[in-house]
Tab-separated table of C-alpha atoms and ligand atoms in Angstrom:
chain	number	residue	atom	x	y	z
A	172	MET	CA	-27.768	-2.812	-46.556
A	173	PRO	CA	-30.891	-0.678	-46.012
A	174	SER	CA	-32.135	-0.641	-42.430
A	175	THR	CA	-35.691	-1.856	-41.971
A	176	ARG	CA	-38.455	0.544	-40.974
A	177	LEU	CA	-39.412	-1.237	-37.804
A	178	LYS	CA	-42.880	0.110	-37.151
A	179	ALA	CA	-45.543	2.514	-38.303
A	180	PRO	CA	-45.534	5.816	-36.366
A	181	GLY	CA	-47.659	5.611	-33.207
A	182	GLN	CA	-48.147	1.862	-33.570
A	183	PRO	CA	-46.568	-0.799	-31.351
A	184	LEU	CA	-43.768	-2.848	-32.759
A	185	THR	CA	-45.014	-6.221	-33.975
A	186	GLN	CA	-43.599	-9.642	-33.259
A	187	GLY	CA	-43.370	-10.158	-37.048
A	188	ALA	CA	-41.136	-7.095	-37.517
A	189	VAL	CA	-38.830	-8.353	-34.754
A	190	LEU	CA	-38.740	-11.833	-36.247
A	191	GLU	CA	-37.622	-10.313	-39.548
A	192	LEU	CA	-34.637	-8.849	-37.739
A	193	LEU	CA	-33.830	-12.083	-35.917
A	194	ASP	CA	-34.033	-13.990	-39.214
A	195	ARG	CA	-31.520	-11.782	-41.028
A	196	PRO	CA	-28.155	-13.144	-42.108
A	197	LEU	CA	-26.174	-13.047	-38.856
A	198	LEU	CA	-23.398	-10.734	-39.966
A	199	ASP	CA	-25.794	-8.237	-41.564
A	200	LEU	CA	-27.697	-8.145	-38.287
A	201	VAL	CA	-24.522	-7.677	-36.225
A	202	PHE	CA	-23.320	-4.955	-38.601
A	203	GLU	CA	-26.518	-2.954	-38.236
A	204	ALA	CA	-26.591	-3.446	-34.458
A	205	ALA	CA	-22.962	-2.311	-34.212
A	206	SER	CA	-23.818	0.819	-36.208
A	207	VAL	CA	-26.756	1.623	-33.913
A	208	HIS	CA	-24.570	0.954	-30.876
A	209	ARG	CA	-21.864	3.333	-32.042
A	210	ARG	CA	-24.384	6.127	-32.608
A	211	HIS	CA	-25.733	5.890	-29.046
A	212	HIS	CA	-22.863	4.695	-26.829
A	213	ASP	CA	-19.117	4.832	-26.390
A	214	PRO	CA	-18.290	1.391	-27.841
A	215	ARG	CA	-15.142	1.035	-25.713
A	216	ARG	CA	-16.931	1.239	-22.363
A	217	ILE	CA	-18.410	-1.712	-20.511
A	218	GLN	CA	-20.531	-1.235	-17.401
A	219	PHE	CA	-19.712	-3.577	-14.498
A	220	SER	CA	-22.461	-4.710	-12.121
A	221	GLN	CA	-21.903	-6.875	-9.061
A	222	LEU	CA	-24.644	-9.202	-7.862
A	223	LEU	CA	-25.171	-10.379	-4.320
A	224	SER	CA	-27.782	-12.807	-3.104
A	225	ILE	CA	-29.015	-11.210	0.105
A	226	LYS	CA	-31.656	-13.909	0.688
A	227	THR	CA	-30.993	-17.278	-0.915
A	228	GLY	CA	-33.331	-20.194	-1.644
A	229	GLY	CA	-36.638	-21.370	-0.248
A	230	CYS	CA	-38.697	-19.428	-2.803
A	231	SER	CA	-42.371	-20.338	-3.185
A	232	GLU	CA	-42.437	-19.785	-6.980
A	233	ASP	CA	-42.091	-22.581	-9.536
A	234	CYS	CA	-39.810	-20.927	-12.147
A	235	ALA	CA	-38.588	-24.026	-13.990
A	236	TYR	CA	-35.019	-22.754	-14.379
A	237	CYS	CA	-34.381	-21.650	-10.823
A	238	SER	CA	-32.085	-23.226	-8.247
A	239	GLN	CA	-33.826	-21.201	-5.520
A	240	SER	CA	-37.346	-22.564	-5.869
A	241	ALA	CA	-38.376	-24.564	-2.807
A	242	ARG	CA	-40.274	-26.919	-5.116
A	243	TYR	CA	-37.179	-28.570	-6.564
A	244	SER	CA	-34.389	-30.469	-4.948
A	245	THR	CA	-31.330	-28.456	-6.031
A	246	PRO	CA	-27.830	-27.870	-4.633
A	247	THR	CA	-29.041	-24.493	-3.220
A	248	ASP	CA	-30.066	-24.477	0.460
A	249	GLU	CA	-32.293	-21.862	2.023
A	250	LYS	CA	-30.469	-19.145	3.970
A	251	ARG	CA	-31.674	-16.223	6.075
A	252	LEU	CA	-31.499	-12.573	5.002
A	253	LYS	CA	-27.845	-11.479	5.082
A	254	PRO	CA	-26.885	-9.006	7.800
A	255	LEU	CA	-26.359	-5.372	6.753
A	256	LYS	CA	-22.676	-5.445	7.672
A	257	GLU	CA	-21.958	-8.372	5.372
A	258	VAL	CA	-23.831	-6.750	2.483
A	259	LEU	CA	-21.917	-3.503	2.874
A	260	GLU	CA	-18.596	-5.376	3.020
A	261	SER	CA	-19.465	-7.066	-0.285
A	262	ALA	CA	-20.455	-3.735	-1.801
A	263	ARG	CA	-17.173	-2.145	-0.723
A	264	ALA	CA	-15.212	-5.041	-2.242
A	265	ALA	CA	-17.246	-4.772	-5.456
A	266	LYS	CA	-16.418	-1.086	-5.746
A	267	GLU	CA	-12.728	-1.847	-5.289
A	268	ARG	CA	-12.790	-4.332	-8.137
A	269	GLY	CA	-14.295	-1.749	-10.503
A	270	ALA	CA	-18.068	-2.328	-10.224
A	271	ASP	CA	-20.183	0.783	-10.523
A	272	ARG	CA	-23.526	-0.876	-9.758
A	273	PHE	CA	-24.415	-3.239	-6.917
A	274	CYS	CA	-27.468	-5.424	-7.319
A	275	MET	CA	-29.095	-7.170	-4.353
A	276	GLY	CA	-31.238	-10.224	-5.092
A	277	ALA	CA	-33.752	-11.951	-2.832
A	278	ALA	CA	-35.476	-15.264	-3.565
A	279	TRP	CA	-38.907	-13.884	-2.799
A	280	ARG	CA	-42.162	-14.167	-4.703
A	281	GLU	CA	-42.820	-10.607	-3.548
A	282	ALA	CA	-41.453	-8.096	-1.108
A	283	GLU	CA	-43.440	-8.196	2.137
A	284	ASP	CA	-43.746	-5.217	4.462
A	285	GLY	CA	-42.054	-5.720	7.816
A	286	GLU	CA	-38.664	-6.120	9.423
A	287	GLU	CA	-36.945	-7.754	6.450
A	288	PHE	CA	-38.136	-5.108	4.008
A	289	GLU	CA	-36.915	-2.416	6.427
A	290	SER	CA	-33.519	-4.147	6.479
A	291	VAL	CA	-33.405	-4.100	2.695
A	292	LEU	CA	-34.135	-0.339	2.769
A	293	GLU	CA	-31.149	0.035	5.133
A	294	MET	CA	-28.991	-1.947	2.705
A	295	VAL	CA	-30.025	0.331	-0.164
A	296	ARG	CA	-29.160	3.431	1.901
A	297	GLY	CA	-25.801	1.953	2.883
A	298	VAL	CA	-24.795	0.888	-0.634
A	299	LYS	CA	-25.860	4.240	-2.058
A	300	ALA	CA	-23.735	6.016	0.570
A	301	LEU	CA	-20.688	4.113	-0.721
A	302	GLY	CA	-21.120	5.932	-4.026
A	303	LEU	CA	-22.370	2.936	-6.008
A	304	GLU	CA	-25.429	2.777	-8.231
A	305	THR	CA	-28.003	0.634	-6.498
A	306	CYS	CA	-30.193	-2.115	-7.927
A	307	ALA	CA	-32.449	-4.704	-6.303
A	308	THR	CA	-34.517	-7.668	-7.402
A	309	LEU	CA	-36.945	-8.781	-4.722
A	310	GLY	CA	-39.855	-10.216	-6.715
A	311	MET	CA	-43.156	-8.383	-7.092
A	312	LEU	CA	-43.587	-4.909	-5.591
A	313	ASN	CA	-46.603	-2.723	-4.987
A	314	LYS	CA	-46.546	1.014	-5.597
A	315	GLU	CA	-45.858	1.928	-1.946
A	316	GLN	CA	-42.927	-0.465	-1.681
A	317	ALA	CA	-41.498	0.854	-4.951
A	318	GLN	CA	-41.728	4.391	-3.573
A	319	GLU	CA	-40.042	3.394	-0.295
A	320	LEU	CA	-37.186	1.787	-2.215
A	321	ARG	CA	-36.862	4.880	-4.383
A	322	ASP	CA	-36.834	7.130	-1.315
A	323	ALA	CA	-34.096	4.967	0.218
A	324	GLY	CA	-31.949	5.626	-2.871
A	325	LEU	CA	-32.663	2.702	-5.171
A	326	ASP	CA	-31.679	3.596	-8.746
A	327	TYR	CA	-32.728	0.428	-10.636
A	328	TYR	CA	-35.199	-2.361	-10.036
A	329	ASN	CA	-34.687	-5.656	-11.850
A	330	HIS	CA	-37.767	-7.648	-12.743
A	331	ASN	CA	-37.636	-9.752	-15.894
A	332	LEU	CA	-40.329	-10.794	-18.332
A	333	ASP	CA	-38.160	-13.892	-18.839
A	334	THR	CA	-39.747	-15.125	-22.103
A	335	GLY	CA	-42.531	-14.513	-24.617
A	336	ARG	CA	-46.098	-14.457	-23.333
A	337	SER	CA	-47.136	-17.519	-25.358
A	338	PHE	CA	-44.373	-19.699	-23.863
A	339	TYR	CA	-44.403	-18.247	-20.348
A	340	GLY	CA	-46.912	-20.753	-18.933
A	341	LYS	CA	-44.524	-23.609	-19.699
A	342	ILE	CA	-41.901	-22.030	-17.428
A	343	ILE	CA	-43.791	-20.378	-14.558
A	344	THR	CA	-47.321	-20.987	-13.330
A	345	THR	CA	-47.318	-19.234	-9.954
A	346	ARG	CA	-47.031	-15.645	-11.213
A	347	SER	CA	-48.657	-14.216	-14.328
A	348	TYR	CA	-47.160	-12.177	-17.115
A	349	ASP	CA	-49.503	-9.316	-16.262
A	350	GLU	CA	-48.367	-9.367	-12.631
A	351	ARG	CA	-44.837	-8.876	-13.902
A	352	LEU	CA	-45.965	-5.919	-16.008
A	353	ALA	CA	-47.756	-4.422	-12.977
A	354	THR	CA	-44.534	-4.526	-10.939
A	355	LEU	CA	-42.677	-2.819	-13.788
A	356	GLU	CA	-45.383	-0.142	-13.801
A	357	ALA	CA	-44.985	0.404	-10.042
A	358	VAL	CA	-41.223	0.752	-10.494
A	359	ARG	CA	-41.700	3.305	-13.263
A	360	SER	CA	-44.243	5.361	-11.409
A	361	ALA	CA	-41.932	5.580	-8.384
A	362	GLY	CA	-39.331	7.158	-10.680
A	363	MET	CA	-36.823	4.317	-10.717
A	364	SER	CA	-35.016	3.026	-13.771
A	365	VAL	CA	-36.237	-0.306	-15.075
A	366	CYS	CA	-33.919	-3.280	-15.518
A	367	CYS	CA	-35.871	-5.893	-17.441
A	368	GLY	CA	-34.855	-8.703	-19.737
A	369	GLY	CA	-35.163	-12.423	-20.113
A	370	ILE	CA	-33.624	-15.861	-20.413
A	371	LEU	CA	-32.666	-17.606	-23.626
A	372	GLY	CA	-32.346	-21.355	-24.041
A	373	LEU	CA	-35.450	-22.474	-22.135
A	374	GLY	CA	-36.571	-24.461	-25.188
A	375	GLU	CA	-38.298	-21.478	-26.793
A	376	SER	CA	-38.384	-20.899	-30.556
A	377	ARG	CA	-37.028	-17.874	-32.393
A	378	GLU	CA	-40.665	-16.709	-32.674
A	379	VAL	CA	-40.910	-16.680	-28.888
A	380	ARG	CA	-37.692	-14.694	-28.639
A	381	ALA	CA	-39.232	-12.192	-31.091
A	382	GLU	CA	-42.271	-12.021	-28.803
A	383	LEU	CA	-40.112	-11.316	-25.735
A	384	LEU	CA	-38.043	-8.663	-27.506
A	385	SER	CA	-41.139	-6.908	-28.847
A	386	GLU	CA	-42.700	-6.866	-25.337
A	387	LEU	CA	-39.523	-5.282	-23.961
A	388	ALA	CA	-39.202	-2.746	-26.758
A	389	ASN	CA	-42.903	-1.805	-26.494
A	390	LEU	CA	-42.542	-0.845	-22.826
A	391	ASP	CA	-42.818	2.908	-22.962
A	392	PRO	CA	-40.176	4.091	-22.292
A	393	HIS	CA	-38.158	0.961	-22.988
A	394	PRO	CA	-36.079	-0.402	-20.074
A	395	GLU	CA	-32.872	1.484	-19.324
A	396	SER	CA	-31.161	-1.811	-18.618
A	397	VAL	CA	-31.775	-5.136	-20.391
A	398	PRO	CA	-30.203	-8.284	-18.929
A	399	ILE	CA	-29.964	-11.157	-21.401
A	400	ASN	CA	-29.474	-14.401	-19.493
A	401	ALA	CA	-28.478	-17.690	-21.086
A	402	LEU	CA	-30.023	-20.550	-19.137
A	403	VAL	CA	-27.662	-22.034	-16.574
A	404	PRO	CA	-29.081	-25.543	-16.273
A	405	VAL	CA	-29.335	-26.408	-12.579
A	406	GLU	CA	-29.494	-30.038	-11.466
A	407	GLY	CA	-32.854	-30.875	-9.918
A	408	THR	CA	-34.844	-28.187	-11.762
A	409	PRO	CA	-37.169	-29.165	-14.631
A	410	LEU	CA	-34.718	-27.524	-17.074
A	411	GLY	CA	-31.602	-29.069	-15.516
A	412	GLY	CA	-30.950	-31.250	-18.560
A	413	ARG	CA	-31.547	-28.734	-21.325
A	414	PRO	CA	-28.882	-28.578	-24.040
A	415	PRO	CA	-27.288	-25.158	-24.546
A	416	LEU	CA	-28.699	-22.716	-27.069
A	417	ASP	CA	-26.395	-22.220	-30.037
A	418	TRP	CA	-24.177	-19.138	-29.535
A	419	SER	CA	-25.401	-17.638	-32.818
A	420	GLU	CA	-29.015	-17.447	-31.548
A	421	TRP	CA	-27.763	-15.683	-28.443
A	422	VAL	CA	-25.824	-13.132	-30.539
A	423	ARG	CA	-28.910	-12.627	-32.748
A	424	ALA	CA	-31.019	-11.777	-29.703
A	425	ILE	CA	-28.439	-9.307	-28.388
A	426	ALA	CA	-28.037	-7.585	-31.755
A	427	THR	CA	-31.825	-7.331	-32.136
A	428	ALA	CA	-32.221	-5.944	-28.615
A	429	ARG	CA	-29.638	-3.276	-29.448
A	430	ILE	CA	-31.449	-2.243	-32.641
A	431	LEU	CA	-34.837	-2.122	-30.872
A	432	MET	CA	-33.651	-0.365	-27.701
A	433	PRO	CA	-30.819	1.901	-28.882
A	434	SER	CA	-30.211	3.767	-25.627
A	435	ALA	CA	-30.508	0.797	-23.218
A	436	VAL	CA	-27.566	-0.783	-21.490
A	437	ILE	CA	-27.596	-4.424	-22.607
A	438	ARG	CA	-26.081	-6.829	-20.122
A	439	LEU	CA	-24.561	-10.222	-20.845
A	440	SER	CA	-25.960	-11.808	-17.706
A	441	ALA	CA	-26.173	-15.461	-16.602
A	442	GLY	CA	-24.480	-18.183	-18.625
A	443	ARG	CA	-21.246	-16.497	-19.671
A	444	THR	CA	-19.078	-19.310	-18.280
A	445	GLU	CA	-20.385	-21.525	-21.091
A	446	LEU	CA	-19.861	-18.955	-23.843
A	447	THR	CA	-16.558	-18.668	-25.660
A	448	GLU	CA	-14.505	-15.495	-25.734
A	449	GLU	CA	-15.243	-15.262	-29.438
A	450	ALA	CA	-19.021	-15.379	-28.926
A	451	GLN	CA	-18.786	-12.727	-26.215
A	452	ALA	CA	-16.613	-10.558	-28.487
A	453	LEU	CA	-19.280	-10.738	-31.195
A	454	ALA	CA	-21.919	-9.844	-28.604
A	455	PHE	CA	-19.921	-6.761	-27.550
A	456	LEU	CA	-19.616	-5.772	-31.216
A	457	ALA	CA	-23.384	-6.250	-31.573
A	458	GLY	CA	-24.020	-3.786	-28.766
A	459	ALA	CA	-23.778	-5.549	-25.417
A	460	ASN	CA	-22.201	-3.066	-23.019
A	461	SER	CA	-22.480	-4.488	-19.539
A	462	VAL	CA	-21.543	-7.641	-17.624
A	463	PHE	CA	-21.834	-9.025	-14.121
A	464	VAL	CA	-18.407	-9.265	-12.528
A	465	GLY	CA	-17.118	-11.568	-9.834
A	466	ASP	CA	-17.016	-15.339	-9.704
A	467	GLU	CA	-20.600	-15.836	-8.540
A	468	LEU	CA	-23.984	-14.609	-9.792
A	469	LEU	CA	-26.674	-15.412	-7.208
A	470	THR	CA	-26.114	-19.150	-6.843
A	471	THR	CA	-24.250	-20.115	-10.025
A	472	PRO	CA	-20.717	-19.395	-11.271
A	473	ASN	CA	-19.600	-16.421	-13.349
A	474	PRO	CA	-16.180	-15.853	-14.960
A	475	GLU	CA	-13.432	-14.753	-12.549
A	476	LEU	CA	-12.564	-11.060	-12.749
A	477	SER	CA	-9.078	-11.933	-14.054
A	478	VAL	CA	-10.632	-13.845	-16.977
A	479	ASP	CA	-12.920	-10.928	-17.828
A	480	THR	CA	-10.107	-8.405	-17.484
A	481	LEU	CA	-8.025	-10.390	-19.952
A	482	LEU	CA	-10.908	-10.574	-22.438
A	483	LEU	CA	-11.590	-6.849	-22.179
A	484	THR	CA	-7.887	-6.086	-22.635
A	485	LYS	CA	-7.756	-8.248	-25.770
A	486	LEU	CA	-10.733	-6.353	-27.183
A	487	GLY	CA	-9.521	-2.888	-26.137
A	488	LEU	CA	-12.545	-2.356	-23.889
A	489	GLU	CA	-12.615	-0.686	-20.490
A	490	ALA	CA	-14.842	-0.619	-17.426
A	491	VAL	CA	-16.992	2.521	-17.150
A	492	SER	CA	-15.587	3.093	-13.640
A	493	ARG	CA	-12.046	3.267	-15.039
A	494	ALA	CA	-12.984	5.961	-17.560
B	72	LIG	N1	-36.947	-13.673	-7.111
B	72	LIG	C1	-36.833	-12.537	-7.901
B	72	LIG	C2	-37.583	-12.642	-9.212
B	72	LIG	O1	-37.761	-13.742	-9.713
B	72	LIG	O2	-37.990	-11.599	-9.729
B	72	LIG	C3	-35.421	-12.084	-8.178
B	72	LIG	C4	-34.310	-13.051	-8.478
B	72	LIG	S1	-34.422	-14.033	-9.948
B	72	LIG	C5	-33.110	-15.138	-9.641
B	72	LIG	C6	-33.932	-12.953	-11.235
B	72	LIG	C7	-33.819	-13.494	-12.645
B	72	LIG	O3	-32.662	-14.337	-12.770
B	72	LIG	C8	-34.931	-14.351	-13.184
B	72	LIG	O4	-36.033	-13.608	-13.610
B	72	LIG	C9	-34.262	-15.036	-14.359
B	72	LIG	O5	-34.386	-14.263	-15.540
B	72	LIG	C10	-32.788	-15.112	-13.938
B	72	LIG	N2	-32.387	-16.508	-13.636
B	72	LIG	C11	-32.676	-17.196	-12.530
B	72	LIG	N3	-32.162	-18.444	-12.586
B	72	LIG	C12	-31.523	-18.542	-13.770
B	72	LIG	C13	-30.798	-19.579	-14.428
B	72	LIG	N4	-30.662	-20.788	-13.883
B	72	LIG	N5	-30.261	-19.340	-15.633
B	72	LIG	C14	-30.408	-18.109	-16.204
B	72	LIG	N6	-31.080	-17.091	-15.638
B	72	LIG	C15	-31.635	-17.292	-14.447
B	73	LIG	C1	-30.896	-11.076	-14.184
B	73	LIG	O1	-31.568	-10.912	-15.209
B	73	LIG	N1	-29.902	-11.932	-14.060
B	73	LIG	C2	-29.384	-11.919	-12.715
B	73	LIG	C3	-30.125	-10.722	-12.086
B	73	LIG	N2	-31.103	-10.408	-13.069
B	73	LIG	C4	-30.677	-10.816	-10.758
B	73	LIG	C5	-29.574	-13.214	-12.025
B	73	LIG	C6	-28.934	-14.365	-12.738
B	73	LIG	C7	-29.139	-15.552	-11.889
B	73	LIG	C8	-28.510	-16.762	-12.463
B	73	LIG	C9	-28.756	-17.962	-11.668
B	73	LIG	C10	-28.178	-17.955	-10.292
B	73	LIG	O2	-27.006	-17.563	-10.085
B	73	LIG	O3	-28.889	-18.405	-9.390
B	74	LIG	FE1	-38.165	-17.440	-6.884
B	74	LIG	FE2	-37.119	-15.563	-8.470
B	74	LIG	FE3	-36.214	-18.114	-8.529
B	74	LIG	FE4	-38.614	-17.588	-9.513
B	74	LIG	S1	-36.647	-16.786	-10.280
B	74	LIG	S2	-38.098	-19.299	-8.127
B	74	LIG	S3	-39.298	-15.969	-8.122
B	74	LIG	S4	-36.067	-16.693	-6.837
């Protein structure tokens, strides 16, 4: 099977070229993605990240999928910023269970200067001192805040594009696509690695997924880390009743992301509890090489570590930290 020439030299990748990949017969697509994966990564190693919600709920944004938006009546209550000690205890426990990256999430529209931001800087310093890679997702950042986080030892900043530009307005109205790109720019110019991906299953078409993947791949350089979330429908949110996306569309998106961003770490993020072992196995073959571990993401469930360990053992895969 000849591999497609994806773009003309010096030109951005087009949505059409990405759609051609997504439209391929599934197993041809997975085969090519697996070949790309094996040229750029050790296919037996899976990176483990641990998430912790350091500030839960009460968010002013209207992201239609999110349990933490103050605009919807969801099972998630607002909580205050977690104390440093508690965060560091969680980070220590995460390291013990094999995580090599610890990601702190806050339900903020944007990071605001002041006491809470200073506390987050302390958390970053503390987690870094434990010998873990550090990641945070705090909403929008300006250049100064990005630099302060970098100086405190932040390795990665997560800020997603979530979906294609043409569909975005149906999901979020309180923050623009270009504002998201500006935060990513601030993260880059502060010298941090970019963690940026999206959500599948919001009701978007394959064309929209091609749009999202081309936006991600056209970031220059492309993100080092690409989380692919499957919507976790949360009761009370506008998308609470959405039916799940077929597993094959999810595998297509992962395989395409791997072909477009060969050196990125691609993370199977939210929604794994609803995906079968077989679908996850195909995703690992297609180039996914990271997962969130532990039984909770930010506010929704994630497979227990014992379940993931069993799956990895069946597939002959190992955590990076155990290498
Ligand atoms: N408030 C910050 C922000 O929006 O940038 C950081 C946290 S936010 C929860 C991070 C990402 O989690 C979102 O951009 C979205 O991609 C993902 N996410 C949130 N709720 C989700 C859900 N119910 N299902 C799948 N992914 C979700
Ligand atoms: C990302 O893309 N996925 C993670 C992380 N970045 C912060 C968050 C998933 C959240 C899933 C819904 C929840 O648990 O609230
Ligand atoms: Fe707020 Fe982030 Fe949830 Fe949007 S995704 S409502 S910004 S916490």
